[in-house]
Short mmCIF file of C-alpha atoms and ligand atoms in Angstrom, two decimals:
data_model
loop_
_atom_site.label_atom_id
_atom_site.label_comp_id
_atom_site.label_asym_id
_atom_site.label_seq_id
_atom_site.Cartn_x
_atom_site.Cartn_y
_atom_site.Cartn_z
CA VAL A 1 -44.48 -31.56 15.46
CA PRO A 2 -48.20 -31.38 14.66
CA ARG A 3 -49.33 -28.28 12.82
CA ALA A 4 -51.87 -27.38 15.51
CA PHE A 5 -49.06 -27.36 18.03
CA ARG A 6 -46.91 -25.00 15.95
CA THR A 7 -49.83 -22.63 15.36
CA GLN A 8 -50.73 -22.54 19.05
CA LEU A 9 -47.12 -21.95 20.03
CA THR A 10 -46.74 -19.12 17.50
CA VAL A 11 -49.94 -17.43 18.60
CA GLY A 12 -48.99 -17.83 22.27
CA ALA A 13 -45.51 -16.44 21.68
CA ALA A 14 -46.87 -13.44 19.76
CA CYS A 15 -49.40 -12.64 22.49
CA LEU A 16 -46.74 -12.89 25.18
CA LEU A 17 -44.39 -10.65 23.17
CA ALA A 18 -47.05 -7.97 22.82
CA LEU A 19 -47.76 -8.22 26.54
CA PHE A 20 -44.11 -7.84 27.54
CA LEU A 21 -43.46 -4.96 25.11
CA ALA A 22 -46.49 -3.11 26.47
CA ALA A 23 -45.30 -3.68 30.05
CA VAL A 24 -41.82 -2.33 29.25
CA PHE A 25 -43.24 0.68 27.40
CA PHE A 26 -45.73 1.71 30.09
CA ALA A 27 -43.25 1.25 32.93
CA ALA A 28 -40.73 3.49 31.09
CA ARG A 29 -43.36 6.12 30.37
CA GLU A 30 -44.17 6.38 34.07
CA THR A 31 -40.46 6.77 34.87
CA PHE A 32 -40.13 9.50 32.24
CA LYS A 33 -43.03 11.44 33.76
CA GLU A 34 -41.43 11.21 37.19
CA GLN A 35 -38.11 12.39 35.78
CA LEU A 36 -39.81 15.41 34.17
CA LEU A 37 -41.25 16.47 37.54
CA ALA A 38 -37.83 15.97 39.12
CA LEU A 39 -36.29 18.18 36.42
CA GLN A 40 -38.79 20.92 37.16
CA GLU A 41 -37.91 20.68 40.82
CA GLN A 42 -34.21 20.70 40.03
CA SER A 43 -34.45 23.96 38.09
CA ARG A 44 -36.37 25.57 40.97
CA VAL A 45 -33.83 24.41 43.54
CA THR A 46 -30.92 25.57 41.36
CA ALA A 47 -32.53 28.98 41.00
CA GLN A 48 -32.95 29.21 44.76
CA SER A 49 -29.31 28.31 45.44
CA LEU A 50 -28.16 31.02 43.02
CA MET A 51 -30.53 33.43 44.74
CA ALA A 52 -29.00 32.66 48.13
CA ALA A 53 -25.48 33.14 46.78
CA ALA A 54 -26.46 36.46 45.15
CA GLU A 55 -28.03 37.83 48.32
CA ALA A 56 -24.97 36.83 50.37
CA GLY A 57 -22.84 38.95 47.94
CA HIS A 58 -25.26 41.90 48.30
CA LEU A 59 -26.36 41.50 44.71
CA ASP A 60 -22.99 42.52 43.40
CA ARG A 61 -23.23 42.10 39.61
CA GLU A 62 -19.79 40.58 39.19
CA LYS A 63 -20.35 38.17 42.01
CA ILE A 64 -23.68 37.18 40.48
CA ALA A 65 -22.04 36.61 37.07
CA ASP A 66 -19.38 34.51 38.77
CA ALA A 67 -21.96 32.46 40.68
CA ILE A 68 -23.92 31.92 37.46
CA LEU A 69 -20.86 30.34 35.83
CA ARG A 70 -20.33 27.97 38.73
CA LEU A 71 -23.90 26.65 38.69
CA PRO A 72 -24.21 22.90 37.80
CA VAL A 73 -26.19 23.56 34.63
CA PRO A 74 -25.35 21.76 31.34
CA ALA A 75 -24.21 23.68 28.29
CA ASP A 76 -27.66 23.72 26.71
CA GLY A 77 -29.21 24.97 29.96
CA VAL A 78 -30.22 28.61 30.54
CA VAL A 79 -29.62 30.85 33.59
CA ALA A 80 -30.73 34.51 33.81
CA VAL A 81 -31.13 37.19 36.44
CA LEU A 82 -33.96 39.59 35.65
CA ASP A 83 -34.56 43.06 37.04
CA VAL A 84 -38.18 42.96 38.10
CA PRO A 85 -39.22 46.63 37.78
CA THR A 86 -37.73 47.07 34.27
CA GLY A 87 -38.00 43.50 33.06
CA THR A 88 -34.46 43.57 31.69
CA VAL A 89 -31.83 40.84 31.87
CA VAL A 90 -29.14 41.74 34.38
CA ALA A 91 -26.88 38.72 33.81
CA SER A 92 -27.23 35.43 31.90
CA ARG A 93 -25.66 32.28 30.64
CA GLY A 94 -26.76 29.98 27.81
CA ASP A 95 -28.44 30.50 24.48
CA ALA A 96 -29.14 34.16 23.80
CA ALA A 97 -32.28 33.47 21.77
CA ALA A 98 -33.76 31.52 24.67
CA VAL A 99 -32.81 34.20 27.23
CA SER A 100 -34.18 37.07 25.16
CA THR A 101 -37.70 35.68 25.24
CA LEU A 102 -37.88 35.21 29.05
CA ARG A 103 -40.77 37.24 30.45
CA ILE A 104 -41.33 37.69 34.16
CA GLU A 105 -45.09 37.20 34.02
CA GLU A 106 -44.69 33.98 32.06
CA LEU A 107 -42.65 32.39 34.83
CA ASN A 108 -45.21 32.51 37.61
CA ALA A 109 -46.35 28.94 36.96
CA PRO A 110 -43.98 26.01 36.33
CA VAL A 111 -43.06 26.35 32.67
CA SER A 112 -41.93 23.78 30.17
CA ARG A 113 -41.53 25.30 26.71
CA LEU A 114 -39.86 24.99 23.34
CA ASP A 115 -37.34 27.78 23.13
CA GLY A 116 -36.18 29.73 20.10
CA ASP A 117 -33.09 27.56 19.75
CA GLY A 118 -35.20 24.46 19.31
CA VAL A 119 -34.58 23.00 22.76
CA ARG A 120 -37.41 22.16 25.11
CA ARG A 121 -36.65 23.23 28.68
CA SER A 122 -38.21 23.11 32.12
CA TYR A 123 -37.97 26.44 33.95
CA GLY A 124 -37.84 27.23 37.66
CA SER A 125 -37.37 30.63 39.31
CA ALA A 126 -36.79 32.40 42.64
CA PHE A 127 -37.15 36.06 43.86
CA THR A 128 -34.74 37.97 46.00
CA THR A 129 -36.15 38.84 49.43
CA ASP A 130 -36.66 42.47 48.38
CA GLY A 131 -38.60 41.22 45.35
CA LEU A 132 -36.54 43.32 42.92
CA CYS A 133 -34.66 40.50 41.22
CA ARG A 134 -35.76 37.19 39.77
CA VAL A 135 -33.44 34.29 39.03
CA VAL A 136 -34.50 31.89 36.26
CA VAL A 137 -33.03 28.43 35.53
CA GLY A 138 -34.06 26.35 32.49
CA LEU A 139 -32.89 22.77 32.23
CA PRO A 140 -33.21 20.84 28.90
CA ARG A 141 -35.78 18.14 28.80
CA ARG A 142 -33.30 15.65 27.32
CA MET A 143 -31.87 15.28 30.85
CA ALA A 144 -35.10 13.61 31.97
CA TRP A 145 -34.96 11.34 28.94
CA GLU A 146 -31.33 10.42 29.63
CA ARG A 147 -32.17 9.52 33.22
CA THR A 148 -35.04 7.31 32.04
CA GLN A 149 -32.92 5.28 29.65
CA PRO A 150 -31.10 3.04 32.19
CA VAL A 151 -34.47 2.09 33.68
CA TYR A 152 -35.70 1.38 30.20
CA ARG A 153 -32.72 -0.84 29.42
CA ARG A 154 -32.97 -2.74 32.71
CA ASN A 155 -36.71 -3.31 32.19
CA ALA A 156 -36.14 -4.55 28.65
CA ILE A 157 -33.47 -7.03 29.76
CA ASN A 158 -35.68 -8.32 32.59
CA ALA A 159 -38.68 -8.63 30.31
CA GLY A 160 -36.59 -10.45 27.71
CA ALA A 161 -35.47 -13.01 30.27
CA TRP A 162 -39.04 -13.54 31.49
CA TYR A 163 -40.21 -13.80 27.92
CA VAL A 164 -37.79 -16.61 27.14
CA LEU A 165 -38.81 -18.41 30.33
CA SER A 166 -42.51 -18.05 29.49
CA ILE A 167 -41.97 -19.41 25.99
CA VAL A 168 -40.20 -22.47 27.39
CA ALA A 169 -43.03 -22.99 29.90
CA LEU A 170 -45.62 -22.48 27.17
CA TYR A 171 -43.82 -25.02 24.99
CA PHE A 172 -43.93 -27.73 27.63
CA PHE A 173 -47.50 -26.93 28.64
CA LEU A 174 -48.71 -27.02 25.04
CA ALA A 175 -46.70 -30.13 24.26
CA ARG A 176 -48.42 -31.98 27.10
CA TRP A 177 -51.84 -30.80 26.02
CA VAL A 178 -51.31 -31.55 22.38
CA ARG A 179 -49.94 -35.01 23.16
CA SER A 180 -52.92 -35.85 25.40
CA VAL A 181 -55.49 -34.54 22.97
CA GLY A 182 -53.67 -36.47 20.24
CA GLN A 183 -54.00 -39.65 22.29
CA LEU A 184 -57.73 -39.08 22.73
CA GLU A 185 -58.02 -38.42 19.01
CA ALA A 186 -56.14 -41.62 18.22
CA MET A 187 -58.55 -43.46 20.51
CA ALA A 188 -61.56 -42.03 18.66
CA VAL A 189 -60.01 -42.88 15.29
CA ARG A 190 -59.43 -46.47 16.39
CA VAL A 191 -63.02 -46.82 17.55
CA SER A 192 -64.38 -45.37 14.33
CA ALA A 193 -62.24 -47.89 12.45
CA GLY A 194 -64.05 -50.64 14.36
CA ASP A 195 -61.41 -51.52 16.94
CA LEU A 196 -63.38 -51.92 20.16
CA ARG A 197 -60.62 -53.22 22.43
CA THR A 198 -60.24 -51.27 25.65
CA PRO A 199 -57.43 -48.76 25.04
CA PRO A 200 -54.73 -48.34 27.70
CA SER A 201 -55.29 -45.31 29.94
CA GLN A 202 -52.68 -42.56 29.67
CA PRO A 203 -51.91 -39.95 32.32
CA MET A 204 -53.66 -36.70 31.42
CA PRO A 205 -52.61 -33.13 32.33
CA THR A 206 -56.00 -31.97 33.64
CA SER A 207 -58.95 -33.59 35.35
CA GLU A 208 -61.20 -32.57 32.45
CA LEU A 209 -59.10 -34.53 29.99
CA GLU A 210 -58.88 -37.36 32.52
CA GLN A 211 -62.67 -37.37 32.69
CA MET A 212 -62.93 -37.30 28.93
CA GLN A 213 -60.59 -40.26 28.57
CA GLN A 214 -62.57 -42.20 31.17
CA THR A 215 -65.81 -41.40 29.34
CA MET A 216 -64.33 -42.64 26.08
CA VAL A 217 -63.15 -45.86 27.69
CA ASP A 218 -66.62 -46.36 29.19
CA MET A 219 -68.17 -45.60 25.84
CA ILE A 220 -65.98 -48.16 24.08
CA THR A 221 -66.82 -50.78 26.70
CA ARG A 222 -70.52 -50.05 26.36
CA VAL A 223 -70.43 -50.17 22.57
CA ARG A 224 -68.58 -53.47 22.72
CA GLU A 225 -71.21 -54.93 25.06
CA LEU A 226 -73.98 -53.69 22.81
CA GLN A 227 -72.28 -55.17 19.79
CA LEU A 228 -71.98 -58.56 21.49
CA GLN A 229 -75.60 -58.31 22.55
CA VAL A 230 -76.69 -57.47 19.01
CA VAL A 231 -74.74 -60.40 17.59
CA ARG A 232 -76.27 -62.75 20.14
CA GLN A 233 -79.76 -61.42 19.56
CA GLU A 234 -79.47 -61.67 15.81
CA ARG A 235 -78.35 -65.26 16.11
CA LEU A 236 -81.24 -66.07 18.41
CA ALA A 237 -83.68 -64.30 16.12
CA ALA A 238 -82.40 -66.28 13.12
CA ILE A 239 -82.66 -69.53 15.06
CA GLY A 240 -86.15 -68.53 16.14
CA VAL A 241 -87.36 -68.06 12.57
CA LEU A 242 -85.81 -71.36 11.48
CA VAL A 243 -87.14 -73.28 14.46
CA SER A 244 -90.70 -72.01 14.20
CA GLY A 245 -90.71 -72.78 10.49
CA VAL A 246 -89.55 -76.33 11.13
CA ALA A 247 -92.03 -76.68 14.01
CA HIS A 248 -94.87 -75.63 11.76
CA GLU A 249 -93.85 -78.13 9.06
CA ILE A 250 -93.47 -80.99 11.52
CA ASN A 251 -96.77 -80.28 13.23
CA ASN A 252 -98.91 -81.57 10.33
CA PRO A 253 -97.31 -85.03 9.92
CA LEU A 254 -97.26 -85.30 13.71
CA GLN A 255 -100.99 -84.68 13.91
CA SER A 256 -101.54 -87.41 11.27
CA ILE A 257 -99.42 -89.86 13.30
CA LEU A 258 -101.46 -89.03 16.41
CA GLY A 259 -104.75 -89.35 14.52
CA PHE A 260 -103.90 -92.69 12.94
CA THR A 261 -102.59 -93.99 16.25
CA GLU A 262 -105.91 -93.17 17.85
CA VAL A 263 -107.74 -94.91 15.00
CA LEU A 264 -105.56 -98.02 15.49
CA GLU A 265 -106.02 -97.94 19.27
CA ALA A 266 -109.76 -98.03 18.75
CA ARG A 267 -109.50 -101.34 16.85
CA THR A 268 -110.17 -104.50 18.76
CA ASP A 269 -108.96 -107.04 16.17
CA LEU A 270 -105.27 -106.39 16.78
CA PRO A 271 -103.01 -108.96 18.41
CA PRO A 272 -102.27 -108.39 22.12
CA GLY A 273 -99.07 -106.42 22.74
CA VAL A 274 -99.74 -104.13 19.81
CA HIS A 275 -101.93 -101.94 22.05
CA ALA A 276 -99.06 -101.35 24.46
CA ASP A 277 -96.86 -100.32 21.51
CA LEU A 278 -99.58 -98.01 20.21
CA ALA A 279 -99.89 -96.41 23.65
CA MET A 280 -96.14 -95.80 23.54
CA ILE A 281 -96.42 -94.21 20.07
CA HIS A 282 -99.32 -92.09 21.38
CA THR A 283 -97.40 -90.79 24.44
CA GLU A 284 -94.24 -90.05 22.52
CA SER A 285 -96.13 -88.28 19.71
CA ALA A 286 -97.99 -86.22 22.30
CA ARG A 287 -94.66 -85.27 23.89
CA ALA A 288 -93.28 -84.31 20.48
CA GLY A 289 -96.46 -82.27 19.96
CA SER A 290 -95.92 -80.31 23.15
CA ILE A 291 -92.31 -79.58 22.15
CA ILE A 292 -93.52 -78.36 18.79
CA ARG A 293 -96.11 -76.12 20.46
CA ASN A 294 -93.35 -74.63 22.60
CA LEU A 295 -91.15 -74.12 19.56
CA SER A 296 -93.80 -72.33 17.58
CA ARG A 297 -93.97 -69.69 20.29
CA PHE A 298 -90.63 -68.36 19.04
CA THR A 299 -92.47 -66.26 16.56
CA ARG A 300 -95.92 -65.60 17.79
CA GLN A 301 -98.29 -66.68 15.05
CA GLN A 302 -101.48 -65.06 16.29
CA PRO A 303 -100.85 -61.86 18.19
CA LEU A 304 -102.65 -61.94 21.54
CA ASP A 305 -104.07 -58.90 23.25
CA PRO A 306 -101.94 -57.77 26.18
CA SER A 307 -103.60 -56.24 29.22
CA PRO A 308 -102.32 -54.61 32.45
CA TYR A 309 -101.08 -57.21 34.88
CA LYS A 310 -99.61 -56.77 38.36
CA LEU A 311 -96.39 -58.61 39.18
CA THR A 312 -97.83 -59.19 42.67
CA ASP A 313 -100.45 -61.39 41.03
CA LEU A 314 -97.72 -63.23 39.18
CA VAL A 315 -95.84 -63.93 42.42
CA ALA A 316 -99.01 -65.11 44.13
CA TRP A 317 -99.92 -67.33 41.17
CA VAL A 318 -96.58 -69.09 40.88
CA ALA A 319 -96.17 -69.45 44.67
CA GLU A 320 -99.59 -71.05 45.00
CA LEU A 321 -98.97 -73.35 42.04
CA ARG A 322 -95.64 -74.66 43.35
CA GLN A 323 -96.41 -74.54 47.09
CA ARG A 324 -96.92 -78.26 47.51
CA ARG A 325 -93.93 -79.19 45.43
CA LEU A 326 -91.68 -76.78 47.34
CA ALA A 327 -92.87 -78.18 50.69
CA GLU A 328 -92.26 -81.75 49.49
CA GLU A 329 -88.71 -80.87 48.51
CA ASP A 330 -88.02 -78.98 51.75
CA ILE A 331 -87.41 -75.74 49.87
CA GLU A 332 -87.94 -72.60 51.93
CA LEU A 333 -89.74 -69.92 49.91
CA VAL A 334 -89.03 -66.26 50.61
CA ILE A 335 -91.10 -63.57 48.89
CA GLU A 336 -89.92 -59.97 48.65
CA ASP A 337 -92.66 -58.34 46.64
CA ARG A 338 -91.97 -54.61 46.33
CA ALA A 339 -93.11 -53.71 42.83
CA THR A 340 -96.01 -51.28 42.58
CA SER A 341 -96.21 -50.73 38.82
CA SER A 342 -98.05 -52.99 36.39
CA VAL A 343 -96.93 -54.34 33.05
CA ASN A 344 -98.84 -54.68 29.81
CA VAL A 345 -98.65 -58.39 28.87
CA VAL A 346 -100.54 -61.53 27.99
CA SER A 347 -100.70 -63.07 31.45
CA SER A 348 -100.33 -66.70 30.30
CA GLU A 349 -97.05 -65.85 28.56
CA ILE A 350 -95.53 -64.11 31.55
CA GLN A 351 -96.73 -66.94 33.80
CA GLN A 352 -94.92 -69.38 31.57
CA VAL A 353 -91.69 -67.40 32.04
CA ALA A 354 -92.06 -67.20 35.85
CA LEU A 355 -92.96 -70.88 36.11
CA ASN A 356 -89.90 -71.88 34.11
CA PHE A 357 -87.67 -69.78 36.40
CA VAL A 358 -89.16 -71.46 39.46
CA ILE A 359 -89.02 -75.02 38.12
CA ASN A 360 -85.41 -74.50 36.98
CA ALA A 361 -84.54 -73.21 40.46
CA GLU A 362 -86.23 -76.20 42.14
CA TYR A 363 -84.28 -78.53 39.88
CA ALA A 364 -81.01 -76.71 40.60
CA MET A 365 -81.45 -77.28 44.34
CA LEU A 366 -82.13 -81.03 44.19
CA ASN A 367 -78.52 -81.74 45.11
CA ALA A 368 -78.27 -79.11 47.87
CA ALA A 369 -78.52 -80.08 51.54
CA PRO A 370 -82.21 -79.77 52.62
CA ALA A 371 -81.29 -77.12 55.23
CA GLU A 372 -79.80 -74.96 52.50
CA ARG A 373 -82.64 -75.09 50.02
CA ARG A 374 -84.03 -71.63 49.77
CA MET A 375 -85.75 -69.83 46.91
CA THR A 376 -86.39 -66.08 46.87
CA ILE A 377 -88.90 -64.49 44.53
CA ARG A 378 -88.45 -60.73 44.29
CA THR A 379 -90.13 -57.90 42.47
CA ARG A 380 -89.32 -54.20 42.45
CA ASP A 381 -89.64 -51.04 40.41
CA VAL A 382 -86.50 -49.91 38.60
CA ALA A 383 -86.03 -46.38 37.29
CA SER A 384 -83.94 -47.31 34.29
CA ALA A 385 -82.08 -50.55 33.91
CA GLY A 386 -78.91 -49.11 32.45
CA ARG A 387 -80.71 -48.15 29.26
CA LEU A 388 -80.70 -44.78 27.63
CA GLY A 389 -83.65 -42.65 28.54
CA SER A 390 -85.38 -42.76 31.87
CA SER A 391 -88.44 -44.93 31.35
CA ALA A 392 -89.56 -46.97 34.32
CA PHE A 393 -89.28 -50.75 34.41
CA VAL A 394 -90.49 -53.49 36.72
CA ARG A 395 -88.22 -56.35 37.70
CA PHE A 396 -89.08 -59.93 38.60
CA GLU A 397 -86.39 -62.30 39.78
CA VAL A 398 -85.97 -65.78 41.21
CA GLU A 399 -82.89 -66.55 43.29
CA ASP A 400 -81.94 -70.04 44.39
CA SER A 401 -79.27 -71.54 46.64
CA GLY A 402 -78.22 -74.14 44.10
CA ALA A 403 -74.80 -74.48 42.49
CA GLY A 404 -75.39 -71.74 39.88
CA VAL A 405 -74.41 -71.88 36.23
CA ARG A 406 -70.94 -72.94 35.11
CA PRO A 407 -69.14 -69.86 33.70
CA GLY A 408 -68.73 -71.53 30.31
CA ASP A 409 -72.48 -72.10 30.05
CA GLU A 410 -73.58 -68.54 30.81
CA ALA A 411 -73.56 -67.44 27.17
CA LYS A 412 -75.62 -70.47 26.08
CA LEU A 413 -78.39 -70.29 28.70
CA PHE A 414 -80.94 -68.66 26.43
CA GLN A 415 -80.15 -70.67 23.32
CA PRO A 416 -82.75 -73.19 22.20
CA PHE A 417 -82.04 -76.79 23.19
CA PHE A 418 -79.31 -75.88 25.64
CA THR A 419 -79.85 -78.09 28.65
CA THR A 420 -77.70 -79.81 31.25
CA LYS A 421 -80.54 -82.05 32.33
CA PRO A 422 -80.44 -85.75 31.42
CA VAL A 423 -82.16 -86.72 28.17
CA GLY A 424 -85.92 -86.87 28.79
CA ASP A 425 -85.80 -84.50 31.76
CA GLY A 426 -85.47 -81.22 29.91
CA THR A 427 -85.82 -79.94 26.36
CA GLY A 428 -83.66 -76.85 26.86
CA LEU A 429 -86.46 -74.73 25.46
CA GLY A 430 -87.73 -73.09 28.68
CA LEU A 431 -85.34 -70.16 28.79
CA SER A 432 -85.18 -69.57 25.06
CA VAL A 433 -88.97 -69.37 24.81
CA SER A 434 -88.93 -67.04 27.85
CA TYR A 435 -86.33 -64.94 26.07
CA GLY A 436 -88.57 -64.58 23.03
CA ILE A 437 -91.55 -63.60 25.17
CA ILE A 438 -89.70 -60.94 27.19
CA GLN A 439 -88.03 -59.61 24.06
CA SER A 440 -91.39 -59.20 22.32
CA TYR A 441 -92.45 -56.81 25.10
CA GLY A 442 -89.31 -54.72 24.78
CA GLY A 443 -87.99 -56.11 28.05
CA GLU A 444 -84.76 -57.65 29.16
CA ILE A 445 -84.11 -61.12 30.50
CA GLY A 446 -80.91 -62.25 32.12
CA TYR A 447 -78.88 -64.30 34.51
CA ALA A 448 -76.67 -63.17 37.38
CA GLN A 449 -74.79 -65.08 40.00
CA SER A 450 -76.16 -64.60 43.53
CA ALA A 451 -73.96 -63.63 46.48
CA THR A 452 -73.98 -67.22 47.70
CA GLY A 453 -73.02 -68.64 44.29
CA GLY A 454 -76.54 -69.68 43.31
CA ALA A 455 -78.43 -68.43 40.28
CA ILE A 456 -80.59 -65.36 39.84
CA PHE A 457 -82.81 -65.33 36.76
CA TYR A 458 -84.64 -62.08 36.15
CA PHE A 459 -86.66 -60.15 33.65
CA GLU A 460 -87.47 -56.47 33.42
CA LEU A 461 -90.48 -55.13 31.56
CA PRO A 462 -91.57 -51.58 30.79
CA ALA A 463 -93.89 -50.35 33.53
CA ILE A 464 -97.18 -48.86 32.44
CA SER A 465 -98.21 -45.40 33.47
CA PRO A 466 -101.57 -45.01 35.32
CA SER A 467 -103.30 -44.30 31.99
CA GLY A 468 -102.61 -47.93 31.14
CA ARG A 469 -100.40 -47.26 28.15
CA ALA A 470 -96.90 -48.56 27.88
CA PRO A 471 -94.38 -45.70 27.84
CA LEU A 472 -92.51 -44.98 24.64
CA ARG A 473 -89.25 -46.83 24.57
CA GLN A 474 -86.17 -44.84 23.77
CA GLY A 475 -82.67 -45.66 22.69
CA PHE A 476 -81.69 -49.21 21.88
N1 LIG B 501 -81.66 -71.90 38.49
C1 LIG B 501 -80.71 -72.50 37.75
N2 LIG B 501 -79.54 -72.90 38.30
C2 LIG B 501 -78.60 -73.49 37.54
N3 LIG B 501 -78.69 -73.72 36.23
C3 LIG B 501 -79.85 -73.33 35.62
C4 LIG B 501 -80.89 -72.71 36.34
N4 LIG B 501 -81.88 -72.43 35.45
C5 LIG B 501 -81.48 -72.88 34.25
N5 LIG B 501 -80.25 -73.41 34.34
C6 LIG B 501 -79.48 -74.02 33.27
O1 LIG B 501 -80.00 -73.59 32.02
C7 LIG B 501 -80.34 -74.69 31.22
C8 LIG B 501 -81.45 -74.34 30.29
O2 LIG B 501 -82.63 -74.07 31.01
P1 LIG B 501 -84.02 -74.17 30.26
O3 LIG B 501 -85.07 -73.80 31.19
O4 LIG B 501 -83.89 -73.38 28.99
O5 LIG B 501 -84.08 -75.64 29.83
P2 LIG B 501 -84.27 -76.87 30.78
O6 LIG B 501 -84.78 -76.45 32.08
O7 LIG B 501 -83.00 -77.63 30.75
O8 LIG B 501 -85.36 -77.65 30.00
P3 LIG B 501 -86.96 -77.33 30.03
O9 LIG B 501 -87.12 -76.01 30.64
O10 LIG B 501 -87.36 -77.41 28.62
O11 LIG B 501 -87.52 -78.41 30.85
C9 LIG B 501 -80.63 -75.77 32.24
O12 LIG B 501 -80.49 -77.05 31.68
C10 LIG B 501 -79.57 -75.50 33.29
O13 LIG B 501 -78.32 -76.01 32.90
MG1 LIG B 502 -86.47 -75.11 32.31
#
């Protein structure tokens, strides 16, 4: 049993005990008060009955004394008949010390007093019709107490039974709570120890705990995604540094090869056939040069000045550039341009990203039936793309009706040199360079499968406020 559980149970039990004891005590006190009033009434009624009997016997002293003895008054009770004009005791029964102190004037209000014999009594009285005699009856207060006791006992037994029931209920209630909170705690401990597997959901006693468990599960899932993302990004960043270093080193010898090739091509004394070979060397070196240029973009050597740029202009630019090609290939182009915000970028870089999306999409649809070739270019403003904080972003995406990306390839899409195109057709650098560009602006680039199974490639960039400054990025 966890210590917290025992403490809670002890505290709960103590509080309940205090509550029940108080209830029993106050209920009994009320009963006692009622019994005291009843006692007062009883002494008055007894006095009246004696009065009636005495009047019926014409106030004969002996008959009065006889009637006094037959009254239902306990041994420690007091009965007295007083002569009103003289104030003397005509007849009495009970403790002499108590009787001797009875005064007519004292008895006009209901009296409850401590008598000379140490007994507290409630007095009631009645006058004869001629007003000459007064009958007084004093009943001991203990009678009220004795009548209260059974009520007291019954209340205590009832309360005891309820108390036991409440403790059992409290035990089960607390046990459920403590177990559930313990499960949540275990979950948190596991996460802090680095275990990011989704924990199994347990039934929870309240919707608040249910909610808390769900939040923790969501949190774990999110942290796991972020961790994967960080790992992937770090790998890409490392590759980027390596690749741009290599690209830089290779560029110099490549330029020499190109230079010397041009020198050789200019010579006229070479045997025929050599010129064709030189042309081949020239073309291939130039191709290698363009790959190298692409590669060196991984880490931007000279920072360029970004300026506000509308995504509408980007859509117009890429649509115009590819219009003829799209028409030739029977690809229907749909434009859904809804973005209103601008982004702060170097336009040539962002154009390169958009162009690569579009050319990839065209390529992906080569094998589709001409009637089903459709490309959609969309832009829109997004409030916050699942990031922390609420900064605004702008989204650009290209959807195609091609066959999409094989599930196994999804994770590799943005890695350098990943290509499914035949050798010579693609370098596999387009998306990885795009990744680097979008990343450098604090944006997000990604792939999603479209509803029809084709591909959607998108990027989201921080929108700029009307003042032209990029908003502060928060969170990750
Ligand atoms: N719209 C698309 N539909 C299906 N697969 C795609 C799409 N776009 C990209 N891919 C896949 O991603 C791979 C990598 O694309 P990326 O643009 O990086 O290189 P590439 O197009 O193969 O070569 P390059 O862009 O250098 O000519 C492609 O080879 C292809 O397998
Ligand atoms: Mg490409």
